[in-house]
Amino acid sequence: MQKLKLSLLAAALGYCGVAQADVVAVKADASYWAYDGQANMAAQTGVDDYDLERDGSTQVSLAIEHPVPLIPNAKLRYVNLNAQTENQVLNQPIYDLDIDQTDFILYYEILDNVVDADIGIGASKLSGDVKTLALANTKIDETVPVIYGAAGVKLPLTGLSAKAELLYSNYEDTQLTDAKAELQYNFVDNLLVDVGLKAGYRILDIQFDDYESNNLKNDLSFEFKGPYIGVDIHF
């Protein structure tokens, strides 16, 4: 039985290795995300969610894939989330948010053909602050482990493809769900480089339970959602 388990494990790891890139590849993308959403600091205000004004930010990612079996590929993602609540008092927003999200991901390509599929793990770092009307700042500084998954499909001979991507964490008092889906058209597609235009929709939901800042504990909830457009390059 032990030999059987070892054989199955070796076969599974070998399968992951087969799906890795044939050569070292670099994938980069940049897009503009136009988002709105909601924010709530229930322990401070005792009220329902406040709507966020429409705002936007550039989101970028960089991935490196290689043909070495068993060693995962690596991906880095970043976005700055800067938004204010629509509700104001004396021309001042109830909340003024400035939060950076940086994701570090290690993943395997388990499929790499007409259908693509990736699975992995990583960490998401959230840092920044939330200003309130009382000029008190709630500092955000949290790093949580995440699971990662992505799946896509290509339409042969058309340059069109579709992709969905998900980050998820439910660690201690922090919950994070980051999902996006997109369509892409490659207008350059050759042996040296692929370049495509893409459009999609992203939803980011962050919840902190009993988050401690300045010796105070608050329940924090933030949601950002909206469409994005951008460029994808694959060397």
Short mmCIF file of C-alpha atoms in Angstrom, two decimals:
data_model
loop_
_atom_site.label_atom_id
_atom_site.label_comp_id
_atom_site.label_asym_id
_atom_site.label_seq_id
_atom_site.Cartn_x
_atom_site.Cartn_y
_atom_site.Cartn_z
CA MET A 1 0.00 0.00 0.00
CA GLN A 2 2.83 2.41 0.84
CA LYS A 3 4.47 1.72 -2.53
CA LEU A 4 1.14 2.40 -4.24
CA LYS A 5 0.78 5.76 -2.49
CA LEU A 6 4.30 6.77 -3.46
CA SER A 7 3.67 5.75 -7.06
CA LEU A 8 0.48 7.81 -7.21
CA LEU A 9 2.23 10.83 -5.70
CA ALA A 10 5.09 10.57 -8.18
CA ALA A 11 2.64 10.30 -11.06
CA ALA A 12 0.70 13.37 -9.88
CA LEU A 13 3.83 15.47 -9.49
CA GLY A 14 5.09 14.29 -12.84
CA TYR A 15 1.80 15.34 -14.43
CA CYS A 16 2.19 18.83 -13.00
CA GLY A 17 5.71 18.94 -14.40
CA VAL A 18 4.55 17.93 -17.88
CA ALA A 19 2.13 20.87 -17.97
CA GLN A 20 4.86 23.43 -17.23
CA ALA A 21 6.07 25.76 -19.97
CA ASP A 22 8.52 24.30 -22.51
CA VAL A 23 10.82 27.33 -22.10
CA VAL A 24 11.12 30.16 -19.62
CA ALA A 25 8.22 32.55 -20.26
CA VAL A 26 7.32 35.96 -18.90
CA LYS A 27 3.71 37.12 -18.69
CA ALA A 28 2.92 40.73 -17.85
CA ASP A 29 -0.27 42.74 -17.87
CA ALA A 30 -1.50 46.19 -16.90
CA SER A 31 -5.09 47.37 -16.81
CA TYR A 32 -7.24 50.20 -15.51
CA TRP A 33 -9.84 49.10 -12.98
CA ALA A 34 -12.84 51.44 -12.52
CA TYR A 35 -14.42 50.47 -9.20
CA ASP A 36 -17.02 51.50 -6.69
CA GLY A 37 -18.28 49.43 -3.76
CA GLN A 38 -19.00 49.73 -0.06
CA ALA A 39 -17.20 50.26 3.24
CA ASN A 40 -18.20 49.69 6.84
CA MET A 41 -16.50 50.13 10.21
CA ALA A 42 -19.37 48.79 12.29
CA ALA A 43 -17.72 48.99 15.69
CA GLN A 44 -17.07 52.70 15.24
CA THR A 45 -20.27 53.83 13.56
CA GLY A 46 -22.91 51.21 14.29
CA VAL A 47 -24.51 51.87 10.88
CA ASP A 48 -24.90 50.03 7.61
CA ASP A 49 -22.47 50.02 4.70
CA TYR A 50 -21.53 53.33 3.07
CA ASP A 51 -21.33 53.47 -0.72
CA LEU A 52 -17.98 54.38 -2.23
CA GLU A 53 -17.64 56.95 -4.99
CA ARG A 54 -16.60 55.69 -8.41
CA ASP A 55 -12.82 55.75 -8.68
CA GLY A 56 -10.11 53.79 -10.45
CA SER A 57 -6.58 52.50 -10.33
CA THR A 58 -3.98 50.70 -12.42
CA GLN A 59 -3.57 47.01 -11.59
CA VAL A 60 -0.48 45.12 -12.74
CA SER A 61 0.86 41.58 -12.62
CA LEU A 62 4.03 39.75 -13.60
CA ALA A 63 4.45 35.98 -13.88
CA ILE A 64 7.47 33.81 -14.66
CA GLU A 65 6.95 30.25 -15.91
CA HIS A 66 9.63 27.65 -16.53
CA PRO A 67 9.99 23.99 -17.64
CA VAL A 68 11.59 22.67 -14.41
CA PRO A 69 9.37 19.91 -12.96
CA LEU A 70 8.13 20.15 -9.35
CA ILE A 71 9.27 23.78 -8.93
CA PRO A 72 6.24 26.09 -9.08
CA ASN A 73 5.84 29.13 -11.27
CA ALA A 74 5.74 32.55 -9.59
CA LYS A 75 3.37 35.47 -9.94
CA LEU A 76 3.23 38.97 -8.43
CA ARG A 77 0.13 41.20 -8.50
CA TYR A 78 -0.38 44.75 -7.22
CA VAL A 79 -3.12 47.37 -7.00
CA ASN A 80 -3.65 50.55 -4.98
CA LEU A 81 -7.20 51.07 -3.73
CA ASN A 82 -7.96 54.73 -3.12
CA ALA A 83 -11.59 55.72 -2.58
CA GLN A 84 -13.92 57.87 -0.53
CA THR A 85 -17.47 57.38 0.67
CA GLU A 86 -20.26 59.19 -1.13
CA ASN A 87 -21.68 60.29 2.24
CA GLN A 88 -20.05 63.47 3.50
CA VAL A 89 -20.30 65.79 6.50
CA LEU A 90 -19.14 69.39 6.04
CA ASN A 91 -17.65 68.38 2.68
CA GLN A 92 -15.58 65.65 4.32
CA PRO A 93 -16.10 61.93 3.47
CA ILE A 94 -17.14 59.54 6.22
CA TYR A 95 -14.25 57.27 5.20
CA ASP A 96 -11.19 57.96 3.08
CA LEU A 97 -9.46 54.71 2.07
CA ASP A 98 -5.93 54.22 0.80
CA ILE A 99 -5.00 50.52 0.74
CA ASP A 100 -2.30 48.65 -1.18
CA GLN A 101 -2.83 45.00 -2.09
CA THR A 102 0.21 42.95 -3.09
CA ASP A 103 -0.16 39.24 -3.92
CA PHE A 104 2.70 36.73 -4.00
CA ILE A 105 1.63 33.47 -5.69
CA LEU A 106 3.31 30.13 -6.41
CA TYR A 107 1.39 27.92 -8.81
CA TYR A 108 1.48 24.94 -11.16
CA GLU A 109 0.03 24.74 -14.66
CA ILE A 110 -1.96 21.52 -14.61
CA LEU A 111 -3.30 22.14 -18.13
CA ASP A 112 -1.70 24.21 -20.89
CA ASN A 113 -3.39 23.78 -24.22
CA VAL A 114 -6.72 24.92 -25.62
CA VAL A 115 -7.85 24.76 -21.99
CA ASP A 116 -5.57 26.26 -19.33
CA ALA A 117 -5.74 25.59 -15.60
CA ASP A 118 -3.52 26.75 -12.74
CA ILE A 119 -3.60 25.98 -9.01
CA GLY A 120 -1.40 27.31 -6.24
CA ILE A 121 -0.94 29.02 -2.91
CA GLY A 122 0.48 32.33 -1.81
CA ALA A 123 0.11 35.35 0.42
CA SER A 124 -1.80 38.60 0.10
CA LYS A 125 -0.45 41.68 1.88
CA LEU A 126 -2.85 44.53 2.68
CA SER A 127 -1.37 47.80 3.91
CA GLY A 128 -2.52 51.41 4.21
CA ASP A 129 -5.00 53.35 6.29
CA VAL A 130 -8.61 54.44 6.59
CA LYS A 131 -9.29 58.01 7.72
CA THR A 132 -12.51 58.88 9.50
CA LEU A 133 -14.31 62.16 10.17
CA ALA A 134 -12.69 62.37 13.61
CA LEU A 135 -9.29 62.46 11.82
CA ALA A 136 -8.44 59.15 13.46
CA ASN A 137 -6.56 56.72 11.23
CA THR A 138 -7.06 53.00 11.26
CA LYS A 139 -3.80 51.49 10.06
CA ILE A 140 -4.12 48.40 7.87
CA ASP A 141 -1.17 46.01 7.96
CA GLU A 142 -2.13 42.39 7.40
CA THR A 143 -0.67 39.46 5.48
CA VAL A 144 -2.84 36.37 4.97
CA PRO A 145 -2.26 33.03 3.23
CA VAL A 146 -4.35 32.47 0.10
CA ILE A 147 -5.29 29.68 -2.26
CA TYR A 148 -5.16 30.46 -5.97
CA GLY A 149 -6.92 29.08 -9.00
CA ALA A 150 -7.28 30.12 -12.63
CA ALA A 151 -8.93 28.58 -15.67
CA GLY A 152 -9.13 29.68 -19.27
CA VAL A 153 -10.11 28.56 -22.74
CA LYS A 154 -8.86 29.61 -26.19
CA LEU A 155 -10.87 29.69 -29.39
CA PRO A 156 -8.44 28.34 -32.02
CA LEU A 157 -7.69 30.52 -35.08
CA THR A 158 -9.62 33.49 -33.68
CA GLY A 159 -7.21 35.12 -31.21
CA LEU A 160 -10.01 35.11 -28.65
CA SER A 161 -9.76 33.65 -25.15
CA ALA A 162 -11.60 33.77 -21.84
CA LYS A 163 -10.18 33.46 -18.33
CA ALA A 164 -11.32 33.43 -14.70
CA GLU A 165 -9.05 33.89 -11.68
CA LEU A 166 -9.68 33.53 -7.93
CA LEU A 167 -7.81 34.28 -4.71
CA TYR A 168 -9.42 33.20 -1.43
CA SER A 169 -8.50 33.29 2.24
CA ASN A 170 -10.32 32.66 5.50
CA TYR A 171 -7.52 32.94 8.02
CA GLU A 172 -8.11 33.72 11.69
CA ASP A 173 -10.11 36.99 11.71
CA THR A 174 -9.57 37.90 8.05
CA GLN A 175 -11.61 36.87 5.02
CA LEU A 176 -10.59 37.77 1.49
CA THR A 177 -12.28 36.91 -1.80
CA ASP A 178 -10.75 38.30 -5.00
CA ALA A 179 -12.37 37.14 -8.24
CA LYS A 180 -12.17 38.33 -11.81
CA ALA A 181 -13.29 37.18 -15.25
CA GLU A 182 -12.13 38.53 -18.60
CA LEU A 183 -12.18 38.23 -22.37
CA GLN A 184 -9.03 38.80 -24.44
CA TYR A 185 -8.19 39.29 -28.09
CA ASN A 186 -4.58 38.73 -29.23
CA PHE A 187 -3.75 41.07 -32.11
CA VAL A 188 -0.11 39.90 -32.10
CA ASP A 189 0.47 36.15 -31.89
CA ASN A 190 3.78 34.64 -32.99
CA LEU A 191 6.71 32.58 -31.72
CA LEU A 192 8.39 35.58 -30.06
CA VAL A 193 5.57 37.45 -28.35
CA ASP A 194 1.81 37.50 -27.85
CA VAL A 195 0.08 40.82 -27.23
CA GLY A 196 -3.60 41.11 -26.44
CA LEU A 197 -6.29 43.57 -25.41
CA LYS A 198 -8.60 42.46 -22.63
CA ALA A 199 -11.71 43.54 -20.78
CA GLY A 200 -13.11 42.08 -17.60
CA TYR A 201 -14.83 42.50 -14.26
CA ARG A 202 -13.27 42.21 -10.79
CA ILE A 203 -14.79 41.87 -7.32
CA LEU A 204 -12.62 42.23 -4.20
CA ASP A 205 -14.19 41.63 -0.79
CA ILE A 206 -12.16 42.15 2.41
CA GLN A 207 -13.44 41.58 5.95
CA PHE A 208 -11.57 42.03 9.23
CA ASP A 209 -13.18 40.85 12.47
CA ASP A 210 -12.04 42.59 15.66
CA TYR A 211 -9.17 44.29 13.86
CA GLU A 212 -6.95 46.10 16.37
CA SER A 213 -5.54 49.55 15.60
CA ASN A 214 -4.60 52.32 18.05
CA ASN A 215 -5.67 50.05 20.92
CA LEU A 216 -9.17 49.84 19.48
CA LYS A 217 -10.89 46.84 17.90
CA ASN A 218 -13.18 47.31 14.92
CA ASP A 219 -15.04 45.17 12.43
CA LEU A 220 -13.95 46.38 9.01
CA SER A 221 -15.59 45.48 5.71
CA PHE A 222 -14.57 46.71 2.25
CA GLU A 223 -15.88 45.77 -1.18
CA PHE A 224 -14.49 47.00 -4.49
CA LYS A 225 -16.09 45.98 -7.78
CA GLY A 226 -16.15 47.12 -11.36
CA PRO A 227 -14.92 46.62 -14.95
CA TYR A 228 -11.37 46.91 -16.23
CA ILE A 229 -9.57 47.13 -19.58
CA GLY A 230 -5.93 46.52 -20.30
CA VAL A 231 -3.07 44.94 -22.22
CA ASP A 232 -1.52 41.50 -21.78
CA ILE A 233 1.98 40.57 -23.05
CA HIS A 234 3.46 37.06 -23.15
CA PHE A 235 7.14 36.63 -24.07
#
